[in-house]
Coordinates of C-alpha atoms in Angstrom, one line a residue:
Chain A
M1 CA -3.0 61.5 153.2
G2 CA -4.6 64.9 153.2
S3 CA -8.2 65.5 152.3
S4 CA -10.0 68.2 150.3
L5 CA -13.1 69.9 151.6
L6 CA -16.4 68.9 150.2
S7 CA -18.4 71.5 148.3
G8 CA -21.3 72.8 150.3
D9 CA -24.0 71.7 148.0
A10 CA -24.1 67.9 148.0
K11 CA -27.8 67.5 147.1
E12 CA -28.6 65.3 144.1
A13 CA -24.9 65.0 143.4
F14 CA -22.8 62.0 142.7
R15 CA -19.8 62.0 145.1
I16 CA -16.6 60.5 143.9
C17 CA -13.3 60.0 145.7
L18 CA -10.0 60.2 143.8
V19 CA -7.3 58.2 145.6
Q20 CA -4.0 59.6 144.6
M21 CA -1.5 57.1 146.0
R22 CA 2.3 56.8 146.4
C23 CA 2.7 53.1 145.4
S24 CA 5.2 51.1 147.5
A25 CA 7.2 48.1 146.3
D26 CA 5.3 46.2 148.9
S27 CA 1.9 45.4 147.5
E28 CA 0.4 44.7 150.9
E29 CA 1.1 48.3 151.8
N30 CA -0.7 49.5 148.7
I31 CA -3.7 47.3 149.3
A32 CA -3.9 48.5 152.9
A33 CA -3.7 52.2 151.7
A34 CA -6.5 51.6 149.2
K35 CA -8.7 50.0 151.8
G36 CA -8.0 53.0 154.1
A37 CA -9.3 55.2 151.3
L38 CA -12.4 53.1 151.0
A39 CA -13.0 53.4 154.7
A40 CA -12.6 57.2 154.5
S41 CA -14.9 57.3 151.5
S42 CA -17.5 55.3 153.5
A43 CA -17.3 57.9 156.3
N44 CA -17.9 60.6 153.7
D45 CA -20.8 59.1 151.9
V46 CA -18.9 58.7 148.7
D47 CA -20.6 56.9 145.8
L48 CA -17.5 55.9 143.8
C49 CA -13.9 55.6 144.9
V50 CA -11.3 55.5 142.1
L51 CA -7.8 54.0 142.5
P52 CA -4.8 54.7 140.3
E53 CA -3.8 52.4 137.5
L54 CA -2.2 49.2 138.6
F55 CA -2.1 50.6 142.2
S56 CA -1.1 47.4 143.9
N57 CA 2.5 47.5 142.7
R58 CA 5.3 49.7 141.4
Y59 CA 4.5 50.7 137.8
V60 CA 5.6 47.8 135.7
G61 CA 6.1 49.8 132.4
Q62 CA 9.3 51.3 133.8
F63 CA 10.9 47.9 133.9
A64 CA 12.0 46.9 130.5
D65 CA 12.8 43.4 131.6
I66 CA 10.1 41.1 130.6
E67 CA 11.3 38.4 133.0
D68 CA 9.9 40.7 135.8
R69 CA 6.5 40.3 134.3
K70 CA 5.2 37.7 136.8
G71 CA 7.3 38.9 139.7
G72 CA 5.3 40.6 142.4
L73 CA 2.0 40.9 140.6
P74 CA -0.7 39.8 143.0
D75 CA -3.2 37.1 141.9
H76 CA -5.9 39.2 140.4
K77 CA -8.7 36.9 141.4
M78 CA -7.7 37.2 145.1
L79 CA -7.4 41.0 144.7
L80 CA -10.9 41.2 143.2
A81 CA -12.4 39.0 145.8
E82 CA -10.8 41.1 148.5
F83 CA -12.1 44.4 147.2
R84 CA -15.5 43.0 146.5
E85 CA -15.6 42.3 150.1
A86 CA -14.2 45.6 151.1
S87 CA -16.6 47.5 148.8
K88 CA -19.6 45.7 150.3
A89 CA -18.3 46.3 153.9
S90 CA -17.8 50.0 153.3
D91 CA -21.0 50.4 151.1
V92 CA -18.9 52.3 148.5
A93 CA -18.4 51.4 144.8
V94 CA -14.8 51.1 143.7
A95 CA -13.0 51.3 140.4
L96 CA -10.3 48.7 140.9
P97 CA -7.4 48.6 138.4
Y98 CA -5.4 45.4 138.2
A99 CA -3.0 43.4 136.1
E100 CA -5.1 40.5 134.7
A101 CA -3.0 37.4 133.7
V102 CA -5.4 35.4 131.6
D103 CA -2.8 32.7 131.0
A104 CA 1.0 32.3 130.8
K105 CA 1.1 34.3 127.6
R106 CA -1.7 36.8 127.8
S107 CA -2.2 39.7 130.2
Y108 CA -4.3 42.8 130.2
N109 CA -4.2 46.1 132.0
S110 CA -7.7 45.9 133.5
L111 CA -10.3 47.8 135.5
A112 CA -13.2 46.4 137.4
L113 CA -16.1 48.5 138.4
I114 CA -17.4 47.0 141.7
D115 CA -20.7 48.2 143.0
K116 CA -21.3 48.9 146.7
D117 CA -23.1 45.6 147.0
G118 CA -19.8 43.9 146.0
A119 CA -21.0 42.9 142.5
V120 CA -18.7 43.5 139.5
R121 CA -20.8 45.8 137.4
A122 CA -18.4 45.9 134.5
S123 CA -14.8 45.1 133.4
Y124 CA -12.6 46.9 130.9
R125 CA -9.3 45.9 129.4
K126 CA -7.1 48.9 128.4
I127 CA -7.1 49.3 124.6
H128 CA -4.3 51.8 124.0
I129 CA -1.0 50.4 125.1
P130 CA 2.0 52.8 125.4
D131 CA 5.4 51.7 124.2
A132 CA 7.7 54.7 125.0
E133 CA 10.8 54.3 127.1
G134 CA 9.7 54.1 130.7
Y135 CA 6.1 53.2 129.7
R136 CA 6.8 49.9 128.0
E137 CA 3.5 48.3 128.7
D138 CA 3.7 46.7 125.3
L139 CA 6.1 44.2 126.9
Y140 CA 3.5 43.1 129.3
F141 CA 0.0 43.7 128.1
E142 CA -2.2 42.9 125.0
S143 CA -4.6 45.6 123.7
G144 CA -7.9 44.9 125.3
D145 CA -10.6 42.9 123.6
L146 CA -13.8 44.0 125.5
G147 CA -14.4 47.3 123.6
Y148 CA -15.4 50.5 125.3
V149 CA -17.5 49.9 128.4
V150 CA -20.1 52.1 130.0
A151 CA -21.8 50.8 133.2
R152 CA -24.6 52.2 135.3
L153 CA -23.7 52.9 138.9
G154 CA -26.7 54.2 140.9
D155 CA -28.1 57.0 138.7
V156 CA -24.9 57.6 136.7
N157 CA -23.5 56.1 133.6
V158 CA -19.7 55.6 134.1
G159 CA -17.4 55.2 131.2
L160 CA -14.2 53.3 131.8
G161 CA -10.8 54.2 130.4
I162 CA -7.2 53.7 131.6
C163 CA -4.3 56.2 131.3
W164 CA -2.9 56.2 127.7
D165 CA -6.5 55.9 126.5
Q166 CA -7.0 59.4 127.7
W167 CA -5.0 61.0 124.9
F168 CA -7.3 59.5 122.2
P169 CA -10.4 61.5 121.4
E170 CA -11.9 58.4 119.9
V171 CA -12.1 56.9 123.4
S172 CA -14.0 59.7 125.1
R173 CA -16.3 60.0 122.1
S174 CA -17.0 56.3 122.0
L175 CA -17.8 56.4 125.7
A176 CA -20.0 59.5 125.4
L177 CA -21.9 58.0 122.5
G178 CA -22.4 54.9 124.7
G179 CA -24.2 57.2 127.2
A180 CA -21.4 57.9 129.7
E181 CA -21.8 60.9 131.9
L182 CA -18.6 60.5 133.9
L183 CA -15.4 59.1 132.4
I184 CA -12.8 57.7 134.8
Y185 CA -9.1 57.4 133.9
P186 CA -6.9 55.6 136.5
S187 CA -3.4 56.7 135.4
A188 CA 0.3 56.3 136.0
I189 CA 2.1 59.2 134.4
G190 CA 5.1 61.2 135.3
S191 CA 8.6 62.0 134.1
E192 CA 10.0 61.0 130.7
L193 CA 13.2 59.1 130.5
I194 CA 14.0 60.4 127.0
Q195 CA 13.6 64.1 128.0
P196 CA 14.0 64.3 131.8
G197 CA 13.2 68.0 131.8
F198 CA 9.9 67.6 130.0
D199 CA 6.6 68.0 132.0
S200 CA 3.6 66.5 130.3
R201 CA 1.2 67.4 133.0
P202 CA -0.1 70.7 131.5
E203 CA -1.0 69.0 128.2
W204 CA -2.2 65.8 130.0
E205 CA -4.8 68.0 131.9
L206 CA -5.6 70.2 128.9
V207 CA -6.4 67.3 126.6
M208 CA -8.8 65.8 129.1
R209 CA -10.5 69.2 129.8
A210 CA -11.0 69.5 126.1
Q211 CA -12.5 66.1 125.8
A212 CA -14.9 67.0 128.7
I213 CA -16.0 70.0 126.6
M214 CA -16.3 68.2 123.3
N215 CA -18.5 65.5 124.9
R216 CA -20.1 67.5 127.7
V217 CA -19.2 64.9 130.3
F218 CA -17.3 64.9 133.6
I219 CA -13.8 63.4 133.5
A220 CA -11.9 62.2 136.5
A221 CA -8.2 61.2 136.2
V222 CA -6.5 59.5 139.2
N223 CA -2.7 59.4 139.1
R224 CA -0.1 57.9 141.3
V225 CA 2.5 60.3 142.8
G226 CA 6.2 60.3 143.8
Q227 CA 9.5 58.7 142.7
E228 CA 9.7 55.1 141.9
E229 CA 12.6 53.2 140.4
R230 CA 12.8 55.1 137.1
I231 CA 9.8 57.4 136.9
D232 CA 8.7 60.4 139.1
F233 CA 4.9 60.3 139.0
Y234 CA 3.4 63.8 139.1
G235 CA 0.0 63.3 140.8
G236 CA -2.2 66.2 139.9
S237 CA -5.3 64.0 139.9
F238 CA -8.4 66.1 138.9
V239 CA -12.0 66.2 138.0
A240 CA -13.2 68.4 135.1
D241 CA -16.8 69.3 134.6
P242 CA -18.7 69.4 131.3
W243 CA -17.4 72.9 130.6
G244 CA -13.8 71.8 131.0
E245 CA -13.4 73.5 134.3
V246 CA -11.2 71.7 136.9
I247 CA -13.4 71.5 139.9
R248 CA -10.9 69.6 142.1
R249 CA -7.1 69.0 141.7
A250 CA -4.8 67.1 144.0
S251 CA -1.2 68.0 144.8
T252 CA 1.6 67.2 142.4
A253 CA 3.9 66.1 145.2
S254 CA 2.0 64.0 147.8
P255 CA -0.6 61.3 148.2
E256 CA -4.1 62.8 148.7
I257 CA -7.7 61.8 148.9
V258 CA -9.9 64.2 146.9
F259 CA -13.7 64.2 147.2
A260 CA -15.8 65.9 144.6
D261 CA -19.5 66.3 144.1
L262 CA -20.7 66.0 140.5
D263 CA -23.9 67.9 139.6
L264 CA -25.1 65.8 136.7
S265 CA -27.7 68.4 135.6
R266 CA -24.8 70.4 134.3
I267 CA -24.4 67.8 131.5
R268 CA -28.0 68.4 130.3
D269 CA -27.5 72.2 130.6
A270 CA -24.3 72.2 128.6
R271 CA -25.6 69.9 125.9
S272 CA -28.9 71.8 125.4
F273 CA -27.2 75.3 125.3
F274 CA -23.9 74.5 123.7
G275 CA -23.6 70.9 122.8
F276 CA -22.0 69.0 119.9
L277 CA -23.3 65.5 119.7
D278 CA -26.4 66.4 117.7
T279 CA -24.5 68.0 114.8
R280 CA -22.0 65.2 114.4
Q281 CA -21.8 63.8 110.8
P282 CA -20.9 60.1 111.3
R283 CA -21.1 59.4 107.5
T284 CA -18.0 61.4 107.1
Y285 CA -15.8 59.7 109.7
G286 CA -14.8 56.6 107.8
A287 CA -11.1 57.4 107.8
L288 CA -11.0 57.0 111.6
T289 CA -11.6 53.3 111.4
N290 CA -9.2 52.5 108.6
E291 CA -6.1 50.6 109.7
R292 CA -3.0 52.6 108.8
R293 CA -0.9 51.9 105.7
Chain B
M1 CA -5.2 97.2 111.1
G2 CA -2.3 96.6 113.5
S3 CA 0.4 94.1 112.8
S4 CA 2.4 91.7 115.0
L5 CA 6.1 91.4 114.8
L6 CA 7.6 88.5 113.0
S7 CA 9.7 86.0 115.0
G8 CA 13.4 86.4 114.4
D9 CA 14.0 83.0 113.0
A10 CA 12.3 82.6 109.7
K11 CA 14.6 80.0 108.1
E12 CA 12.9 76.9 106.7
A13 CA 9.6 78.2 108.2
F14 CA 6.2 78.4 106.6
R15 CA 4.9 81.9 107.2
I16 CA 1.1 82.4 107.5
C17 CA -0.9 85.5 107.9
L18 CA -4.2 85.5 110.0
V19 CA -6.5 88.2 108.7
Q20 CA -8.8 89.1 111.6
M21 CA -11.4 91.3 110.1
R22 CA -14.3 93.5 111.1
C23 CA -16.8 92.7 108.4
S24 CA -18.9 95.5 107.1
A25 CA -22.4 95.4 105.6
D26 CA -20.8 96.6 102.4
S27 CA -19.1 93.6 100.8
E28 CA -16.9 95.9 98.6
E29 CA -15.3 97.2 101.8
N30 CA -14.6 93.7 103.0
I31 CA -13.1 92.6 99.7
A32 CA -10.9 95.7 99.7
A33 CA -9.7 95.0 103.2
A34 CA -8.9 91.4 102.3
K35 CA -6.9 92.5 99.3
G36 CA -5.1 95.0 101.5
A37 CA -4.1 92.1 103.8
L38 CA -2.9 90.2 100.8
A39 CA -0.7 93.1 99.8
A40 CA 0.7 93.4 103.3
S41 CA 1.3 89.6 103.2
S42 CA 3.2 90.0 100.0
A43 CA 5.4 92.7 101.4
N44 CA 6.2 90.3 104.4
D45 CA 7.0 87.2 102.4
V46 CA 4.0 85.3 103.6
D47 CA 3.3 81.9 102.2
L48 CA -0.4 81.6 103.1
C49 CA -2.9 84.3 104.0
V50 CA -6.1 83.1 105.8
L51 CA -9.3 85.1 105.8
P52 CA -12.3 84.7 108.2
E53 CA -15.3 82.5 107.4
L54 CA -17.7 84.2 104.9
F55 CA -15.6 87.4 105.2
S56 CA -17.2 89.2 102.3
N57 CA -20.5 89.9 104.2
R58 CA -22.1 90.3 107.6
Y59 CA -22.4 86.8 109.2
V60 CA -25.5 85.3 107.7
G61 CA -26.3 82.8 110.5
Q62 CA -27.4 85.6 112.7
F63 CA -30.3 86.4 110.4
A64 CA -33.0 83.8 110.9
D65 CA -35.0 85.0 107.9
I66 CA -34.4 82.6 105.1
E67 CA -35.7 85.2 102.6
D68 CA -32.4 87.0 103.2
R69 CA -30.6 84.0 101.9
K70 CA -29.8 85.4 98.4
G71 CA -29.6 89.0 99.5
G72 CA -26.2 90.5 99.4
L73 CA -24.2 87.4 98.8
P74 CA -21.6 88.1 96.1
D75 CA -21.5 85.9 93.1
H76 CA -18.9 83.3 94.2
K77 CA -17.5 82.7 90.8
M78 CA -16.6 86.4 90.5
L79 CA -15.2 86.4 94.0
L80 CA -13.0 83.4 93.2
A81 CA -11.8 84.9 89.9
E82 CA -11.0 88.2 91.6
F83 CA -8.9 86.5 94.4
R84 CA -7.1 84.1 92.0
E85 CA -6.0 87.3 90.2
A86 CA -5.0 89.0 93.5
S87 CA -3.2 86.0 94.8
K88 CA -1.1 85.7 91.6
A89 CA -0.4 89.4 91.6
S90 CA 0.8 89.3 95.2
D91 CA 2.6 86.0 94.9
V92 CA 0.8 84.8 98.1
A93 CA -1.5 81.8 98.5
V94 CA -4.9 82.6 100.1
A95 CA -7.5 80.6 101.9
L96 CA -10.7 82.2 100.6
P97 CA -14.0 81.4 102.4
Y98 CA -17.2 82.0 100.4
A99 CA -20.9 81.2 100.2
E100 CA -21.3 78.8 97.3
A101 CA -24.7 78.8 95.7
V102 CA -24.7 75.7 93.5
D103 CA -28.3 76.3 92.4
A104 CA -31.5 77.9 93.7
K105 CA -31.9 75.3 96.3
R106 CA -28.5 74.3 97.3
S107 CA -25.7 76.3 98.9
Y108 CA -22.5 75.4 100.8
N109 CA -20.3 77.3 103.3
S110 CA -17.1 76.8 101.3
L111 CA -13.3 77.4 101.3
A112 CA -11.0 77.6 98.4
L113 CA -7.2 77.2 98.8
I114 CA -5.7 79.3 96.1
D115 CA -2.0 78.9 95.4
K116 CA 0.3 81.8 94.7
D117 CA 0.2 81.1 91.0
G118 CA -3.6 81.7 91.1
A119 CA -4.5 78.0 90.8
V120 CA -7.2 76.6 93.1
R121 CA -5.4 73.8 94.8
A122 CA -8.4 72.5 96.7
S123 CA -11.9 73.2 97.7
Y124 CA -13.8 72.3 100.9
R125 CA -17.5 72.5 101.8
K126 CA -18.1 72.8 105.5
I127 CA -19.5 69.6 106.9
H128 CA -20.6 70.5 110.4
I129 CA -23.4 73.0 110.3
P130 CA -24.4 74.8 113.5
D131 CA -28.1 75.4 114.2
A132 CA -28.1 77.3 117.5
E133 CA -29.9 80.7 117.8
G134 CA -27.6 83.3 116.2
Y135 CA -25.7 80.7 114.2
R136 CA -28.6 79.3 112.1
E137 CA -26.4 78.2 109.2
D138 CA -28.8 75.2 108.8
L139 CA -31.2 77.7 107.2
Y140 CA -28.7 78.5 104.5
F141 CA -26.2 75.7 103.9
E142 CA -26.2 72.0 103.3
S143 CA -23.6 69.8 105.0
G144 CA -20.6 69.5 102.6
D145 CA -20.2 66.6 100.2
L146 CA -16.5 66.8 99.5
G147 CA -15.1 65.0 102.5
Y148 CA -12.1 66.2 104.5
V149 CA -9.6 67.9 102.3
V150 CA -5.8 68.1 102.6
A151 CA -3.8 69.9 100.0
R152 CA -0.1 70.5 99.4
L153 CA 1.0 74.1 99.4
G154 CA 4.7 74.5 98.8
D155 CA 6.2 72.0 101.3
V156 CA 3.3 71.9 103.6
N157 CA 0.2 69.8 103.8
V158 CA -2.7 72.0 104.7
G159 CA -6.0 70.6 106.1
L160 CA -9.2 72.6 105.6
G161 CA -11.9 73.1 108.1
I162 CA -14.4 75.8 108.8
C163 CA -15.6 77.2 112.2
W164 CA -18.1 74.7 113.8
D165 CA -15.9 71.8 112.4
Q166 CA -13.3 72.9 114.9
W167 CA -15.3 71.5 117.9
F168 CA -15.3 68.0 116.5
P169 CA -12.2 65.8 117.2
E170 CA -13.2 63.6 114.3
V171 CA -12.4 66.5 111.9
S172 CA -8.8 67.2 113.1
R173 CA -8.1 63.5 113.3
S174 CA -9.3 62.9 109.8
L175 CA -7.2 65.7 108.5
A176 CA -4.1 64.6 110.4
L177 CA -4.6 61.0 109.2
G178 CA -4.8 62.5 105.7
G179 CA -1.3 63.9 106.2
A180 CA -2.1 67.5 107.3
E181 CA 0.6 69.4 109.1
L182 CA -1.3 72.7 109.5
L183 CA -5.1 72.9 110.0
I184 CA -6.8 76.1 109.2
Y185 CA -10.2 77.1 110.6
P186 CA -11.7 80.3 109.2
S187 CA -14.3 81.2 111.8
A188 CA -17.2 83.4 112.8
I189 CA -17.8 83.1 116.6
G190 CA -18.8 85.5 119.3
S191 CA -21.6 86.2 121.7
E192 CA -24.5 83.8 122.4
L193 CA -28.1 85.1 122.0
I194 CA -29.4 82.5 124.4
Q195 CA -26.9 83.4 127.2
P196 CA -25.6 86.9 126.5
G197 CA -23.1 86.8 129.4
F198 CA -21.5 83.6 128.2
D199 CA -18.0 83.7 126.7
S200 CA -17.1 80.6 124.7
R201 CA -13.7 81.9 123.7
P202 CA -11.7 80.1 126.5
E203 CA -13.1 76.8 125.5
W204 CA -12.9 77.6 121.8
E205 CA -9.2 78.1 122.1
L206 CA -8.6 75.2 124.6
V207 CA -10.4 72.7 122.4
M208 CA -8.2 73.5 119.4
R209 CA -5.0 73.5 121.5
A210 CA -5.9 70.0 122.6
Q211 CA -6.5 68.9 119.0
A212 CA -3.1 70.3 118.1
I213 CA -1.6 68.1 120.8
M214 CA -3.6 65.0 120.1
N215 CA -2.6 65.1 116.4
R216 CA 0.8 66.9 116.8
V217 CA -0.1 69.5 114.1
F218 CA -0.3 73.3 113.9
I219 CA -3.8 74.8 114.1
A220 CA -4.7 78.3 112.9
A221 CA -8.1 79.8 113.7
V222 CA -9.0 83.1 112.0
N223 CA -12.1 84.8 113.5
R224 CA -14.0 88.0 112.6
V225 CA -14.2 90.7 115.3
G226 CA -16.7 93.3 116.5
Q227 CA -20.4 93.9 116.8
E228 CA -22.7 93.1 113.9
E229 CA -26.5 93.1 113.9
R230 CA -27.0 90.4 116.5
I231 CA -23.6 88.9 117.4
D232 CA -20.5 90.5 118.9
F233 CA -17.6 88.6 117.4
Y234 CA -14.7 88.1 119.7
G235 CA -11.6 87.9 117.5
G236 CA -8.8 86.2 119.4
S237 CA -7.5 84.5 116.2
F238 CA -4.5 82.4 117.1
V239 CA -2.0 79.8 116.0
A240 CA -1.2 76.8 118.2
D241 CA 1.9 74.6 117.7
P242 CA 2.0 70.8 117.9
W243 CA 2.5 71.1 121.7
G244 CA -0.7 73.1 122.1
E245 CA 1.1 76.3 122.8
V246 CA -0.4 79.5 121.4
I247 CA 2.5 81.1 119.4
R248 CA 0.4 84.1 118.2
R249 CA -2.9 85.5 119.3
A250 CA -4.8 88.5 118.0
S251 CA -6.7 91.1 120.0
T252 CA -10.3 90.3 121.1
A253 CA -11.5 93.8 120.3
S254 CA -10.0 95.0 117.0
P255 CA -9.1 94.0 113.5
E256 CA -5.5 92.8 113.2
I257 CA -3.1 91.1 110.8
V258 CA -1.0 88.5 112.6
F259 CA 2.0 86.9 111.0
A260 CA 3.4 83.6 112.3
D261 CA 6.3 81.4 111.3
L262 CA 5.7 77.7 111.6
D263 CA 8.7 75.5 112.2
L264 CA 7.4 72.3 110.7
S265 CA 10.3 70.2 112.2
R266 CA 8.4 70.6 115.5
I267 CA 5.8 68.1 114.2
R268 CA 8.4 65.4 113.6
D269 CA 10.0 66.1 117.0
A270 CA 6.7 65.9 118.9
R271 CA 5.5 62.8 117.1
S272 CA 8.7 60.9 117.6
F273 CA 9.1 61.8 121.3
F274 CA 5.5 62.0 122.5
G275 CA 3.1 61.1 119.6
F276 CA -0.1 59.3 119.5
L277 CA -0.9 58.3 115.9
D278 CA 1.2 55.1 116.0
T279 CA -0.7 53.6 119.0
R280 CA -4.3 54.3 117.7
Q281 CA -6.5 51.2 117.6
P282 CA -8.8 51.8 114.6
R283 CA -10.5 48.4 114.9
T284 CA -12.1 49.7 118.1
Y285 CA -13.6 52.9 116.7
G286 CA -16.7 51.6 114.9
A287 CA -19.1 53.4 117.2
L288 CA -17.9 56.8 115.8
T289 CA -19.3 56.1 112.3
N290 CA -22.7 54.8 113.4
E291 CA -25.6 57.1 112.7
R292 CA -27.3 58.0 115.9
R293 CA -30.6 56.3 117.0

């Protein structure tokens, strides 16, 4: 994996590491790569290391055969225990995505925020479940039942989202209202089986930049990269600042570890000069919570 | 005023005209310019002509002297009657922004959608009221009490918003859920008194492009342009399509009439291939409607 340069001014900043991975069919390889990234993060004084959605395996949504559901998914309790240990050993917090099989009938696409002491600070279960060809997560996962989760990590409030959630302004707004300063979106997005020539990456990035602006928060999206069985994942993991500027972006072709220093004072500056949260009119937003006809 | 070329393929399209105006201190001049744009729209088979926010006068939010409140604002009933007549005469629908003084104490920043037969199809009162230096609309206007308004114009559902509303994803979402296919945002935005070097135009456009994507609708923003007493308005009126692409953009320096043909089938295409409205999870959005602490 390559590695981006750190910015010169690291003082008072929160340092994150985006681990853009090529995910092998061998989950042991993926777990080893993630641990390697944790070790590199440790050597670079990273505060939070973010892994891609469901990083331990090939992306399950591309397989429309529900019989594959159990095949190859590692036991999530073992995975969690392993990374709690690794997190403590490396003294780096980690955002760990995993498939959570609650029982034989019920699974979630989940994310644990493990602090650098190995404690699980918060857990989130993905709420927005895609159902398009190639991304048939509806065959595998229920919509999450834990609501939107914001957790304190050191001096920073981190809001948790996963992939398809990133397209919904309701998610980023709910997390910002919950006090989040940094939103993280582990992702798995690439080519579209229905329109092979279509590249969603420009709008994928643009939509999250806009959400960073509208909420005046940092947003980090961490994608997988490379060809798997049916999908060619496009990488392009990035961090946007509260003005919607992309301050770091990974390659669209290769695995890469990207470090970024977040100056959290930029949130206060942006909100006091050109913010939006104070002039919202919640009394008028009732239509948003209505179930559709 | 200059004039952009029409696209070649006008079949089945809805043609709009964005009237980017330099607004004079003489309201008669502004009204005459708007009527000129209506006549040009008529000659070009336009379906809907959109004027900038509060186009009949210099932008009131730049004057922090509440005593000016009544000064120079034309009687809105006369203005409406005049444009209902003009609309009928030109056989073009018009989105007419105006200051609506309901009584001595209560005014709204309003928008009437007048159909080509001169009938008022719908009225909207701006809900999000800016209060930043240079944009002190809070001194003049109440937050609107008519909710979010979608009205049918010919074969198209038009959603009404005004300027500051455009920064709030709750507005575009509410309008899209109400069936809107085209959102119009008459605007008045330019330089910032607090940070004179700051240019909000890139994020202004980006945020609306993202909202066009997230809702798979067309969005048209129509700004004023040029230096007034305290604000230098930056024009840049544009139309974005349901993929967030800007299909027409006006100059940032001069008045301009921009025609654009909207192919509404692109909404269906975008929503069926890569839409978002069907996988929303309204049960989880309760935080959006909570009044803040």
